mmCIF file of C-alpha atoms in Angstrom:
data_model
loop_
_atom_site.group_PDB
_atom_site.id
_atom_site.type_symbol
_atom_site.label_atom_id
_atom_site.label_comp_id
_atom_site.label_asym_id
_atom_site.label_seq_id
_atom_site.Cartn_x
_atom_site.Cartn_y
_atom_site.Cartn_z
ATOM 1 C CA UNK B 14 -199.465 71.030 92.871
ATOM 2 C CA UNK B 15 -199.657 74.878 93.925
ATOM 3 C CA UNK B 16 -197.896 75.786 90.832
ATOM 4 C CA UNK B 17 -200.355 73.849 88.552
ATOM 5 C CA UNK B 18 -203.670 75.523 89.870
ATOM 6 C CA UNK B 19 -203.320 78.183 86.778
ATOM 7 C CA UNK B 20 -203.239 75.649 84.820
ATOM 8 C CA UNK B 21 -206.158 73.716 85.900
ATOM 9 C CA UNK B 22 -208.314 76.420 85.909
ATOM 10 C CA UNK B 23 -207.576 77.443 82.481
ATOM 11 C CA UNK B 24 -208.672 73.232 81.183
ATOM 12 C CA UNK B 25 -211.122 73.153 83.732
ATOM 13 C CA UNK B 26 -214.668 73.286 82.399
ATOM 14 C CA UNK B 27 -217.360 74.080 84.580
ATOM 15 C CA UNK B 28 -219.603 71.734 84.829
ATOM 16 C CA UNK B 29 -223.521 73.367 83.244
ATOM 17 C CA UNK B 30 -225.564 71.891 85.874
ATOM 18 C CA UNK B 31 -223.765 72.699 88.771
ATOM 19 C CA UNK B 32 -226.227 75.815 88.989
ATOM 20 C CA UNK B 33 -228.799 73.298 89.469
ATOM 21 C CA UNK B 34 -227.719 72.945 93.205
ATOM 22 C CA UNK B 35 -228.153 68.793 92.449
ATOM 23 C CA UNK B 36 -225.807 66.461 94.581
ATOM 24 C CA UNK B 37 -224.656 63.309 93.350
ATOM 25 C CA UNK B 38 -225.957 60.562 95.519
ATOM 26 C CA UNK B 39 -223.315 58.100 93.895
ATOM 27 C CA UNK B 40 -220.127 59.416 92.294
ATOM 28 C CA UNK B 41 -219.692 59.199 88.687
ATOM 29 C CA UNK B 42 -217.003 57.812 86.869
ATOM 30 C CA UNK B 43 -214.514 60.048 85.634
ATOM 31 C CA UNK B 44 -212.226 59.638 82.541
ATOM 32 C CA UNK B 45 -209.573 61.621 81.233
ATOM 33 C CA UNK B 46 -208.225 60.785 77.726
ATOM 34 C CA UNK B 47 -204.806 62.399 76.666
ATOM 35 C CA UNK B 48 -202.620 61.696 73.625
ATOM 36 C CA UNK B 49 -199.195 62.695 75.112
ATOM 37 C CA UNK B 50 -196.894 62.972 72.482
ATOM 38 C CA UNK B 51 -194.309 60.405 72.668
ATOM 39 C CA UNK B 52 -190.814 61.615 72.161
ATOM 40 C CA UNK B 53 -190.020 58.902 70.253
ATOM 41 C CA UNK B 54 -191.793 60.449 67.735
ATOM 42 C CA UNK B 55 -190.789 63.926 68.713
ATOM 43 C CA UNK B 56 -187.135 62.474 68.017
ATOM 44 C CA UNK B 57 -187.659 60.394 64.979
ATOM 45 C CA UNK B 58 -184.936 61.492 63.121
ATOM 46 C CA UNK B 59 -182.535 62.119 65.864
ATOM 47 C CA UNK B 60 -182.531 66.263 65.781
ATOM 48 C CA UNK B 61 -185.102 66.823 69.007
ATOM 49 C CA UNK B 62 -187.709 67.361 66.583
ATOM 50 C CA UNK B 63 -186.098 70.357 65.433
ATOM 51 C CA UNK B 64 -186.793 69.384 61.327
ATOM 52 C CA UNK B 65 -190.820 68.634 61.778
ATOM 53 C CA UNK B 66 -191.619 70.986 64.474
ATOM 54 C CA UNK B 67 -189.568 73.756 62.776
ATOM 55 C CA UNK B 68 -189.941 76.732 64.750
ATOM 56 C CA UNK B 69 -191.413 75.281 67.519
ATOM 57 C CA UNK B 70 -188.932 76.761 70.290
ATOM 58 C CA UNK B 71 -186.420 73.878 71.760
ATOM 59 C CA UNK B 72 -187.225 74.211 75.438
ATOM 60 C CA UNK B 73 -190.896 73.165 74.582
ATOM 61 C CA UNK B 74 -190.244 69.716 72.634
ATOM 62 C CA UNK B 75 -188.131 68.663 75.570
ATOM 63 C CA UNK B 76 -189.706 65.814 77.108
ATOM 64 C CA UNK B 77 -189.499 65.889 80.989
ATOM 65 C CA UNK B 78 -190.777 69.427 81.052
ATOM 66 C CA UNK B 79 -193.238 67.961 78.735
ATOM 67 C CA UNK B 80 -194.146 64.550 80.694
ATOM 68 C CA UNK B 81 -194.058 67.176 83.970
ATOM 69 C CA UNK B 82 -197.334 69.295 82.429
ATOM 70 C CA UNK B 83 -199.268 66.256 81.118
ATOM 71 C CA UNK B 84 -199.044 64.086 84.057
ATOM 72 C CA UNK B 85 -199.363 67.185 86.455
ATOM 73 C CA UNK B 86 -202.894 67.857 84.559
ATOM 74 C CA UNK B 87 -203.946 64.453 84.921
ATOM 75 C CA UNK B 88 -203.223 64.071 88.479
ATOM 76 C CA UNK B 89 -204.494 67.357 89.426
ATOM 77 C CA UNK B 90 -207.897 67.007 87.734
ATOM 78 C CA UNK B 91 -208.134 63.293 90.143
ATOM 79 C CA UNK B 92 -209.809 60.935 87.292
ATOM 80 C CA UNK B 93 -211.477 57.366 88.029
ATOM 81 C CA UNK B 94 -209.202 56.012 84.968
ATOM 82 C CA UNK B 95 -206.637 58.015 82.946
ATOM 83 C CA UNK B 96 -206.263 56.619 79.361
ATOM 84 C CA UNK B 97 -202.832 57.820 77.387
ATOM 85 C CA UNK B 98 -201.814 57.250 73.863
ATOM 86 C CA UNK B 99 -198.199 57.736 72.833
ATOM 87 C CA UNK B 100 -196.540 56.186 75.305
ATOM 88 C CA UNK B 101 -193.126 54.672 74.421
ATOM 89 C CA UNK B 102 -190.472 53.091 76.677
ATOM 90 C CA UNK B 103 -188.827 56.626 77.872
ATOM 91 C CA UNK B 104 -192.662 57.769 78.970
ATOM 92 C CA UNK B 105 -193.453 54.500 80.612
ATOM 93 C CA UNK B 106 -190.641 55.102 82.842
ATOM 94 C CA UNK B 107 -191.162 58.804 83.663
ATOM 95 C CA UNK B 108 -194.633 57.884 84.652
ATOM 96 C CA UNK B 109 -194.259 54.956 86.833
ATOM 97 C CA UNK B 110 -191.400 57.744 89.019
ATOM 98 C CA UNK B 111 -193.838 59.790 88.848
ATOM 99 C CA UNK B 112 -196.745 60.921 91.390
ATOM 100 C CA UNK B 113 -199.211 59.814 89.343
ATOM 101 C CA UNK B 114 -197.376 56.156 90.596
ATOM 102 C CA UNK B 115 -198.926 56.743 93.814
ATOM 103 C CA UNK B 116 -202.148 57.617 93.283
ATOM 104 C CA UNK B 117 -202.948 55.470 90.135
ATOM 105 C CA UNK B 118 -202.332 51.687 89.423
ATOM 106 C CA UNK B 119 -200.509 51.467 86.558
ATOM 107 C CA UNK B 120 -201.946 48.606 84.323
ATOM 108 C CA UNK B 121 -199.093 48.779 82.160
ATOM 109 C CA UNK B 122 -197.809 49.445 78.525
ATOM 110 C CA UNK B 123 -199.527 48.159 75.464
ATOM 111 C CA UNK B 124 -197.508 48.051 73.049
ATOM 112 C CA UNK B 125 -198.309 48.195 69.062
ATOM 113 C CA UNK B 126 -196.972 45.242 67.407
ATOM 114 C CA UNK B 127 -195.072 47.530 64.462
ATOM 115 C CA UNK B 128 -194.252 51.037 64.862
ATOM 116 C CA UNK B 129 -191.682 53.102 62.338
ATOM 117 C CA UNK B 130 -191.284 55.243 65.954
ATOM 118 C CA UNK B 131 -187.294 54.896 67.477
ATOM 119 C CA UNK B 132 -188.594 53.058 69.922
ATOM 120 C CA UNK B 133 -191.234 50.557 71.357
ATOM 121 C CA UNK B 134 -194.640 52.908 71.902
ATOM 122 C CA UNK B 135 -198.424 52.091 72.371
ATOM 123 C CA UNK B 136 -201.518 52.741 74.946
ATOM 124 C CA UNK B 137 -201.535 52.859 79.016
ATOM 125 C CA UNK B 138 -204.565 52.480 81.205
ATOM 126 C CA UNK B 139 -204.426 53.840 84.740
ATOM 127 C CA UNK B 140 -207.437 53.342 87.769
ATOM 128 C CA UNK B 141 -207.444 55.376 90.445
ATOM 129 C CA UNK B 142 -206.352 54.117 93.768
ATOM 130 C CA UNK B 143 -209.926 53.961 96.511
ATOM 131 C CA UNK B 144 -211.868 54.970 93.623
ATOM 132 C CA UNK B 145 -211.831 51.784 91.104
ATOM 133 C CA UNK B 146 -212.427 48.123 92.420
ATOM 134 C CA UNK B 147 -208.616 46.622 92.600
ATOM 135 C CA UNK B 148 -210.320 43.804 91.040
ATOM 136 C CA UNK B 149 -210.104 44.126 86.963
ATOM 137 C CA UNK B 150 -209.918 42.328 83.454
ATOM 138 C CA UNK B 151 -207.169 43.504 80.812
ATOM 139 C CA UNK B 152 -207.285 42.564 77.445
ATOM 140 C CA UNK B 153 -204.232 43.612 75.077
ATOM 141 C CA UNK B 154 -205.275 43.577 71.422
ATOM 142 C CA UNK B 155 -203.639 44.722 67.969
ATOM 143 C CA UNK B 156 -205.887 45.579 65.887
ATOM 144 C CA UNK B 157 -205.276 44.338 62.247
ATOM 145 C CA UNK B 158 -202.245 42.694 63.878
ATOM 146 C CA UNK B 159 -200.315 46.422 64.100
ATOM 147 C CA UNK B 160 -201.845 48.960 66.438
ATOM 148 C CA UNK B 161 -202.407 48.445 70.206
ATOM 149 C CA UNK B 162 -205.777 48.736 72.283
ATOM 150 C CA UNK B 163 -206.502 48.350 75.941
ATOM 151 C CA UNK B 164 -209.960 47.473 77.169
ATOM 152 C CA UNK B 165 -210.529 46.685 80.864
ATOM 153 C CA UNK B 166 -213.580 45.485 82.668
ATOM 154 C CA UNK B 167 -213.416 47.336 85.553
ATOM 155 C CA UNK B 168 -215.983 48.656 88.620
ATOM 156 C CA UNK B 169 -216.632 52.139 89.996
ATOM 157 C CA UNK B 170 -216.672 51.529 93.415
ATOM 158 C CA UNK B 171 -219.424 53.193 95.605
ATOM 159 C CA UNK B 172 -220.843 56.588 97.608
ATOM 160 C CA UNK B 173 -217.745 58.862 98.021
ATOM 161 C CA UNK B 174 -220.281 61.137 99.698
ATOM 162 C CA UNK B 175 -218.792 60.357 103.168
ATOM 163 C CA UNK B 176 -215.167 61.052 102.341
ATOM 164 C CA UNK B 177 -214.300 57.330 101.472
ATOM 165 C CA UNK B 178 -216.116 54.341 98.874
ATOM 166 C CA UNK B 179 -217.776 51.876 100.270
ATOM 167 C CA UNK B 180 -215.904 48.428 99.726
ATOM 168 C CA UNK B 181 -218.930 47.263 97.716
ATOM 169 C CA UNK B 182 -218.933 48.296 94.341
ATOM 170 C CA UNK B 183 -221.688 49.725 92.123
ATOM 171 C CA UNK B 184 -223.499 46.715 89.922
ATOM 172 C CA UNK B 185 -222.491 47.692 87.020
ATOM 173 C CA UNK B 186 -219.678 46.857 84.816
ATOM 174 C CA UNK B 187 -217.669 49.845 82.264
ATOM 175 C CA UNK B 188 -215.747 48.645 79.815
ATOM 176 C CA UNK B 189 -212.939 51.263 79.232
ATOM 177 C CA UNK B 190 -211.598 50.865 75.929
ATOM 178 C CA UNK B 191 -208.629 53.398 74.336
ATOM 179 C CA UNK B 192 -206.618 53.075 71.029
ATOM 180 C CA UNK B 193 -204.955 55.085 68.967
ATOM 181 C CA UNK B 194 -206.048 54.617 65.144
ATOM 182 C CA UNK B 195 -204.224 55.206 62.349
ATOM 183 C CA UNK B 196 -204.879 57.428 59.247
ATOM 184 C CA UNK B 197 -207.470 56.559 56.554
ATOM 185 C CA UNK B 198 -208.961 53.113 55.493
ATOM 186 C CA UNK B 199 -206.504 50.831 57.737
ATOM 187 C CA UNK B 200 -207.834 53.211 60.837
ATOM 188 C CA UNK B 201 -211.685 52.352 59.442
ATOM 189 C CA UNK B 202 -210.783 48.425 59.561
ATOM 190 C CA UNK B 203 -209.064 49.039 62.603
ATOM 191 C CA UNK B 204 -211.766 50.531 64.479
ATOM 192 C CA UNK B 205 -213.987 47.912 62.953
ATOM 193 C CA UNK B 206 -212.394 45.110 64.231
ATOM 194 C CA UNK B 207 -212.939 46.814 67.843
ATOM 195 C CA UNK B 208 -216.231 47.471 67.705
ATOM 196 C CA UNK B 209 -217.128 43.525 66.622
ATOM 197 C CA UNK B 210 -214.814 42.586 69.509
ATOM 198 C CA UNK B 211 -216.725 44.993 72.184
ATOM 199 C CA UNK B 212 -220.397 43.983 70.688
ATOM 200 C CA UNK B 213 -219.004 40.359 71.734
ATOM 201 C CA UNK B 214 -217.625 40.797 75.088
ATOM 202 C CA UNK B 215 -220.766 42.871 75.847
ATOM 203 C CA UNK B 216 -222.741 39.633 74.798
ATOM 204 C CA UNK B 217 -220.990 37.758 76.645
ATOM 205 C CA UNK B 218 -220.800 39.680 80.065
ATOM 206 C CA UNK B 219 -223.157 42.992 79.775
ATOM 207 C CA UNK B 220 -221.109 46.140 80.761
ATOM 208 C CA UNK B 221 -221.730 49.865 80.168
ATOM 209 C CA UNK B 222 -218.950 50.944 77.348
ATOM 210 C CA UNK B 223 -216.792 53.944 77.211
ATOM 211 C CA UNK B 224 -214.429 54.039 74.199
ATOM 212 C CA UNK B 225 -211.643 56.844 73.933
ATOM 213 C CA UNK B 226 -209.137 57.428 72.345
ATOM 214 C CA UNK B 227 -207.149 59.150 68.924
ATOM 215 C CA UNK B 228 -209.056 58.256 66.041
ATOM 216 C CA UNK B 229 -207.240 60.621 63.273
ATOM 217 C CA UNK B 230 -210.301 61.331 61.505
ATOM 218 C CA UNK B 231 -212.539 64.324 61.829
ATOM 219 C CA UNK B 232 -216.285 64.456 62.971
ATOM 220 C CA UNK B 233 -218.212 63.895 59.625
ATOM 221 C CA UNK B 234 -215.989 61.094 58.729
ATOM 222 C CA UNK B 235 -217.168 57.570 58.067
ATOM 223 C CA UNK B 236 -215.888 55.539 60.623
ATOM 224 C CA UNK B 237 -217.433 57.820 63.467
ATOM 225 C CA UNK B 238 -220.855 58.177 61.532
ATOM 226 C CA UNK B 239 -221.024 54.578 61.394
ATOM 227 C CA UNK B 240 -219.916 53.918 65.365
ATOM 228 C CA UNK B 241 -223.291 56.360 66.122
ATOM 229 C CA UNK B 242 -225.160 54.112 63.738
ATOM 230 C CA UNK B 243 -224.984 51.866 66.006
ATOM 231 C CA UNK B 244 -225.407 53.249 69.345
ATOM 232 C CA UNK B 245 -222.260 55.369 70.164
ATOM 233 C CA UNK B 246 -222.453 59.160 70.815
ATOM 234 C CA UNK B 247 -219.462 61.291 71.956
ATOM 235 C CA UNK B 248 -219.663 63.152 75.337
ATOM 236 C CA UNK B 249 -218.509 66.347 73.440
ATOM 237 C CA UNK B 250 -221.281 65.861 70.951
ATOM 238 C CA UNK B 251 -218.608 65.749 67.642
ATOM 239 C CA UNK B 252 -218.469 69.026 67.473
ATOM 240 C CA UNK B 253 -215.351 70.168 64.774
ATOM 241 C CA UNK B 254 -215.194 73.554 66.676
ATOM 242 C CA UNK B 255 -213.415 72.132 69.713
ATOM 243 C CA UNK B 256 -210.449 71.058 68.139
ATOM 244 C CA UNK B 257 -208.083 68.447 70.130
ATOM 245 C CA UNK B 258 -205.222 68.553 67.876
ATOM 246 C CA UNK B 259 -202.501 70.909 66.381
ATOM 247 C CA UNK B 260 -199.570 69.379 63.796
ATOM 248 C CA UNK B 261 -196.536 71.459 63.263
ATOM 249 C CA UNK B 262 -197.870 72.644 59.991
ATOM 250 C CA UNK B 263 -201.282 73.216 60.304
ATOM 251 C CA UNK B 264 -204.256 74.817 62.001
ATOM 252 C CA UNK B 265 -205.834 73.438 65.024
ATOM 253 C CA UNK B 266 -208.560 70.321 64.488
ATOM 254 C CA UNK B 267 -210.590 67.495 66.063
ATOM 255 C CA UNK B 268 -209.424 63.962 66.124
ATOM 256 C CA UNK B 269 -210.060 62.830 69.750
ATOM 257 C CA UNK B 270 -213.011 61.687 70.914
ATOM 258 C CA UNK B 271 -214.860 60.229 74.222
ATOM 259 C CA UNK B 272 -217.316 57.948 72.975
ATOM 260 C CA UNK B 273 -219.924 55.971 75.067
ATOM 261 C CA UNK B 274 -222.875 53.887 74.866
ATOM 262 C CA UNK B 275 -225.689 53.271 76.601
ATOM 263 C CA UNK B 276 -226.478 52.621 79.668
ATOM 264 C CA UNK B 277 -223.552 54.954 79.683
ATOM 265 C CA UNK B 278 -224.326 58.579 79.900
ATOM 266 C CA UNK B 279 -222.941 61.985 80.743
ATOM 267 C CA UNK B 280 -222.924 62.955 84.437
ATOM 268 C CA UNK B 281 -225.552 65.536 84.927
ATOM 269 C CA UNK B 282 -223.954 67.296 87.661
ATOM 270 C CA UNK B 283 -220.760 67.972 88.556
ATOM 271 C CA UNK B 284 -218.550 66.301 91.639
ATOM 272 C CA UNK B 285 -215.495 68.848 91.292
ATOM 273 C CA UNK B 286 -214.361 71.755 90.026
ATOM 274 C CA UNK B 287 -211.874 70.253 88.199
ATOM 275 C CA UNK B 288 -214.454 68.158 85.357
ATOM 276 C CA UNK B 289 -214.456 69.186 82.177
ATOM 277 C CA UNK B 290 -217.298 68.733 80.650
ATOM 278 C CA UNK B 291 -221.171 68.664 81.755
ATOM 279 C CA UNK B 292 -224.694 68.128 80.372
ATOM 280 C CA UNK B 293 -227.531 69.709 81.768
ATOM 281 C CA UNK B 294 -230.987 67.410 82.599
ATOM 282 C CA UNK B 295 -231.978 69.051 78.405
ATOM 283 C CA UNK B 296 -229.226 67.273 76.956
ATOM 284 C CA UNK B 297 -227.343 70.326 76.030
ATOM 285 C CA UNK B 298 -223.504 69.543 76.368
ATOM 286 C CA UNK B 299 -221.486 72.673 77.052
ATOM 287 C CA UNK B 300 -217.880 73.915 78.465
ATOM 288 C CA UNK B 301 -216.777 76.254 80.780
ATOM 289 C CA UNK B 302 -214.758 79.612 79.165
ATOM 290 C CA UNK B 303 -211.572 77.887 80.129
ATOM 291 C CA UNK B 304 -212.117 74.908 78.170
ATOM 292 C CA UNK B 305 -208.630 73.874 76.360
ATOM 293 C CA UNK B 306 -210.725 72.381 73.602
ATOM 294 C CA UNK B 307 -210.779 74.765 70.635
ATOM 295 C CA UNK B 308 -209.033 77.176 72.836
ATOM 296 C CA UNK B 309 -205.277 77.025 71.714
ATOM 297 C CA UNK B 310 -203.803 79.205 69.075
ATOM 298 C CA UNK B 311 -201.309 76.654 67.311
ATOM 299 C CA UNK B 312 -198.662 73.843 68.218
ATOM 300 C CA UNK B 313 -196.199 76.289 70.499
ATOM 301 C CA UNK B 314 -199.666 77.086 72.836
ATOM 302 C CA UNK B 315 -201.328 73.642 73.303
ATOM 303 C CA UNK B 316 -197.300 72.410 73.917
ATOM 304 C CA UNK B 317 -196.822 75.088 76.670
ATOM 305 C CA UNK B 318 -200.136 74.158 78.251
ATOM 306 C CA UNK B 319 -200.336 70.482 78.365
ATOM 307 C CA UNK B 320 -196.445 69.324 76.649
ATOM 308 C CA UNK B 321 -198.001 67.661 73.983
ATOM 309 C CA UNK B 322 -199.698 68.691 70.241
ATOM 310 C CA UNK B 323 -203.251 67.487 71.842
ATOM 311 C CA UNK B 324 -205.075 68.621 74.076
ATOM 312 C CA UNK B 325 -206.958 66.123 77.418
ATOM 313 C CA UNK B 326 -210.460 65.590 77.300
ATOM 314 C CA UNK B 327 -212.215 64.527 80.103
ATOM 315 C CA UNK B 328 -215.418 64.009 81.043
ATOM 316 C CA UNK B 329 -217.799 62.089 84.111
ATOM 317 C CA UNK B 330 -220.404 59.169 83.013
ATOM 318 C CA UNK B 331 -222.974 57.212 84.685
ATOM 319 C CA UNK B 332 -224.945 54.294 84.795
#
């Protein structure tokens, strides 16, 4: 991964209390969310993407070199759990010959149950190998009965401090849940229908909750204001200035989020240099100078960066 250490630096964001000098007794759980761009939409009409992405240069909407930079970030910045939207068939199969293979188990393709894309596409959740208990629940659900979800009840196992986890887990349960909503009042009922199904599983088994994921809708909008009505905050604070998202057409914008409830919270300290995100013992949330987030110019940037028209957030929790 020599040649992606460049890269890495330039998403990695340097964690604010690191200056503290605090060591993390028990490692936290890191998650990195990533809308990869499946080429199934890329290709939609057959052309390569050449009509929608016009003047977006060919090389860049080519999708190994493209599968090649997001799954080289990912595996670089080592995650507890990698959640990625947009994969179809052709990026299911990259990834499983892929490195990230090796290092990750691969819990498999969730498809949505309609799609206009050329090609069957959904959601993929991924736990790292000696870092999450083996030992997992994985619920497939379409929401509204047309867009895929994972959620898995999963463990953190315990002090990396030595080197290796101990084979007992921590207590506590996370449930990791990622979607990718659509656009405007069917993405409200959408994420509505989630959120009753999390409130029951958490009555039914309490569990620490960490929901991720594409949401198409900006910070102020209604479906995220009523999410922290009830609880949920987003561990990069919904801030519209870092901007996850570029379309061919337009300027660069926020529609990805990390959010997580309680007794979920951002890590306080940092565990390597490659997190992204940290909170200092105030509250204040901040990012290194090589954050991606808000950092890309337009499409033809973030897609040289990361091969895809969003950017990876990622960010360490615990419990």
């Amino acid at each position: 991964l020599k040649s992606s250490e460049p890269l890495l630096w330039r998403l990695h964001m340097q964690p604010a209390a690191r200056a503290l000098g605090m060591a993390a007794a028990v490692a936290p759980l890191t998650l990195h969310c990533h809308n990869i761009l499946a080429h199934a939409w890329v290709d939609l009409v057959g052309d390569g993407g050449q009509k929608f992405f016009d003047g977006v240069e060919p090389h860049l909407l080519e999708p190994r070199g493209r599968w090649a930079k997001a799954f080289g970030v990912a595996l670089a910045c080592t995650p507890s759990v990698i959640c990625f939207q947009e994969v179809g068939l052709a990026e299911a199969r990259a990834l499983w010959a892929s490195e990230v293979a090796r290092e990750y188990l691969v819990l498999g393709l969730i498809e949505n149950a309609q799609t206009s894309g050329r090609e069957p596409n959904g959601v993929c959740t991924l736990l790292r190998r000696g870092a999450m208990e083996p030992k997992y629940e994985h619920h497939a659900l379409q929401l509204r009965g047309t867009t895929a979800a994972s959620v898995v009840r999963c463990r953190r196992l315990g002090d990396t401090s030595a080197g290796r986890p101990q084979v007992r887990p921590l207590r506590s349960d996370v449930l990791v849940i990622h979607c990718h909503l659509d656009w405007g009042s069917e993405g409200e009922a959408q994420a509505a229908e989630l959120q009753l199904w999390i409130d029951e599983e958490c009555r039914k088994n309490q569990a620490a909750v960490i929901w991720c994921g594409d949401f198409n809708v900006g910070p102020a909008a209604p479906l995220l204001q009523a999410l922290v009505a009830v609880g949920y905050s987003d561990a990069f604070g919904f801030k519209p200035e870092w901007a996850s998202y570029c379309g061919a057409r337009g300027k660069p914008h926020r529609l990805d989020y990390v959010l997580y409830k309680r007794p979920a919270q951002v890590a306080q300290q940092g565990t390597a240099r490659s997190d992204f995100l940290g909170m200092s013992p105030d509250g204040h949330v901040s990012l290194g100078r090589h954050s991606l987030l808000g950092g890309f110019r337009d499409i033809s940037d973030i897609l040289e960066q990361v091969g895809s028209d969003h950017a990876p957030m990622q960010a360490s929790f615990q419990f």
